[in-house]
mmCIF file of C-alpha atoms in Angstrom:
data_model
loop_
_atom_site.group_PDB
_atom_site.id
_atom_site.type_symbol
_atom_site.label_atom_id
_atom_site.label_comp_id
_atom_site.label_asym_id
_atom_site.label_seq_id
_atom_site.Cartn_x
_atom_site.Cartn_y
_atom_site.Cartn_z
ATOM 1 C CA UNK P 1 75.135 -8.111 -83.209
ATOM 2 C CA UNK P 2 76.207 -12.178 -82.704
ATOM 3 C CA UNK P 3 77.195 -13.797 -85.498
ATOM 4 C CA UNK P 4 74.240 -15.202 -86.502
ATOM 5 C CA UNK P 5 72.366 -12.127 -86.957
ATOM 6 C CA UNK P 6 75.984 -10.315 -89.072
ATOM 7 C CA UNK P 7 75.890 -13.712 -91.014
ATOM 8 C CA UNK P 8 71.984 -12.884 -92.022
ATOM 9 C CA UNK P 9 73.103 -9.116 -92.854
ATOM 10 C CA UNK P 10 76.034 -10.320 -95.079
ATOM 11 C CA UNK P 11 74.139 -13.218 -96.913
ATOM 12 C CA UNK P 12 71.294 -9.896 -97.722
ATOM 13 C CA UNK P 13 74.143 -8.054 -99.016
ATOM 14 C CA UNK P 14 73.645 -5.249 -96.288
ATOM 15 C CA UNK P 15 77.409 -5.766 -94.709
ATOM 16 C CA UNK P 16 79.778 -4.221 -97.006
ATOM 17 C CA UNK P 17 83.309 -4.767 -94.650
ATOM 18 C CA UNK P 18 85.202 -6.145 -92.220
ATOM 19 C CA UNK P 19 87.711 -3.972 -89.811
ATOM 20 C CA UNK P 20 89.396 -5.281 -87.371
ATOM 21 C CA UNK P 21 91.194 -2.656 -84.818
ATOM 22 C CA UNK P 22 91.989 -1.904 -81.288
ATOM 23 C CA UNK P 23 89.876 -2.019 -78.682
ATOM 24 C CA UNK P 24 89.851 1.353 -76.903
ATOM 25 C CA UNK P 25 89.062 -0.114 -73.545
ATOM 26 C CA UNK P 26 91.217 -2.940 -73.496
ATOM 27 C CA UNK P 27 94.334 -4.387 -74.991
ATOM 28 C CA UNK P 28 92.723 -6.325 -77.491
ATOM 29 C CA UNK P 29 90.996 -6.481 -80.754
ATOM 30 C CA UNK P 30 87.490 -5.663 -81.858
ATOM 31 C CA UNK P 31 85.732 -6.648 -85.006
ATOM 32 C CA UNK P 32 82.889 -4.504 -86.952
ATOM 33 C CA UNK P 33 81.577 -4.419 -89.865
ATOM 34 C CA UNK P 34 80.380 -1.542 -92.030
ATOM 35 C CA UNK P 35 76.359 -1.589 -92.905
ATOM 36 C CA UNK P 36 75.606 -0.741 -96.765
ATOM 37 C CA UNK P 37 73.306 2.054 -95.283
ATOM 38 C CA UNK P 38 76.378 3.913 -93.357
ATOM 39 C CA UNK P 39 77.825 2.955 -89.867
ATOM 40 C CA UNK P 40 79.606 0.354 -88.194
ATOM 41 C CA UNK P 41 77.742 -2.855 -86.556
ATOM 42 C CA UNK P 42 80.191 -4.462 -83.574
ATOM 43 C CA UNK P 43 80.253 -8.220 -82.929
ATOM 44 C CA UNK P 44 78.646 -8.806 -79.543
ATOM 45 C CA UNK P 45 77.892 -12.062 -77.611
ATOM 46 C CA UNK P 46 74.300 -12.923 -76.785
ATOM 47 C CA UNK P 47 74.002 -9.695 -74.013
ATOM 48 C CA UNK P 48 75.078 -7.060 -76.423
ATOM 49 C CA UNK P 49 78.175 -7.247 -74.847
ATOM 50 C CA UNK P 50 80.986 -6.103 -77.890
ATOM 51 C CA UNK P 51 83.563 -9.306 -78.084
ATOM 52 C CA UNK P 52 87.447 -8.541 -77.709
ATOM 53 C CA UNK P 53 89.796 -10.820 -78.854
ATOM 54 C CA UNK P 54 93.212 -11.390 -77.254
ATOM 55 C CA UNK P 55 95.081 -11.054 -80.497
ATOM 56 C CA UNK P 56 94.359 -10.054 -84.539
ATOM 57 C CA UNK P 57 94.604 -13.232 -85.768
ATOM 58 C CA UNK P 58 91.400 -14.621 -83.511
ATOM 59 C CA UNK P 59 89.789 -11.681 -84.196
ATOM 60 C CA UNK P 60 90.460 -12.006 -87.904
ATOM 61 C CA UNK P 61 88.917 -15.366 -87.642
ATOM 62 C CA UNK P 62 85.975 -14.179 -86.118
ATOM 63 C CA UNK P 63 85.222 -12.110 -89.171
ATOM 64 C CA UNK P 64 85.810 -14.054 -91.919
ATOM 65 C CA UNK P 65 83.661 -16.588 -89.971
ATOM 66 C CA UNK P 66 80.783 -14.198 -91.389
ATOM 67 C CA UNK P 67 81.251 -14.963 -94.574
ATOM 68 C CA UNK P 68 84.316 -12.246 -95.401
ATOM 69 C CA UNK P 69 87.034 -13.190 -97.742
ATOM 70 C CA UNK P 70 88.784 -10.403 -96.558
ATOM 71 C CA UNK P 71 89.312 -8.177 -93.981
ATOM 72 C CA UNK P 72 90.841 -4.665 -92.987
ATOM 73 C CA UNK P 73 92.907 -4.461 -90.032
ATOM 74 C CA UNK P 74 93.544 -0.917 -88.949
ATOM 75 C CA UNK P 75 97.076 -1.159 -86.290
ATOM 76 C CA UNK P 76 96.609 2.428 -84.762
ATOM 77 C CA UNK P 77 100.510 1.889 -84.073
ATOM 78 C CA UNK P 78 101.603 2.574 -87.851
#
């Protein structure tokens, strides 16, 4: 989902958390966000097309830009 459409979810109280974490398919970072009815929603650009970040902290950005105060960053490396 763009950010417009998360930033509707969280302001309806239907986005419950923000993780930030690898990317599986790339070196960077992804951001998602956990729905109040189960599951994660990615952040995607206009196409659908999940957004990866070159490092945490611009990812981090990305989803407090939502409306967050604070978000979970799982480092598969620890």
């Amino acid at each position: 989902m763009t950010k417009t459409e998360l930033r509707d979810l969280f302001y309806q109280k239907m986005l419950v958390e923000a993780v930030v974490e690898p990317s599986l398919t790339s070196g960077g970072w992804i951001v998602e966000f956990r729905h109040a009815r189960g599951g994660l929603v990615p952040l995607t650009d206009g196409q659908g097309v999940e957004q990866c970040f070159q490092n945490v902290d611009i990812a981090t950005e990305n989803a407090l830009d939502i409306g967050f105060h604070q978000v979970r960053i799982v480092d598969n490396d620890m």
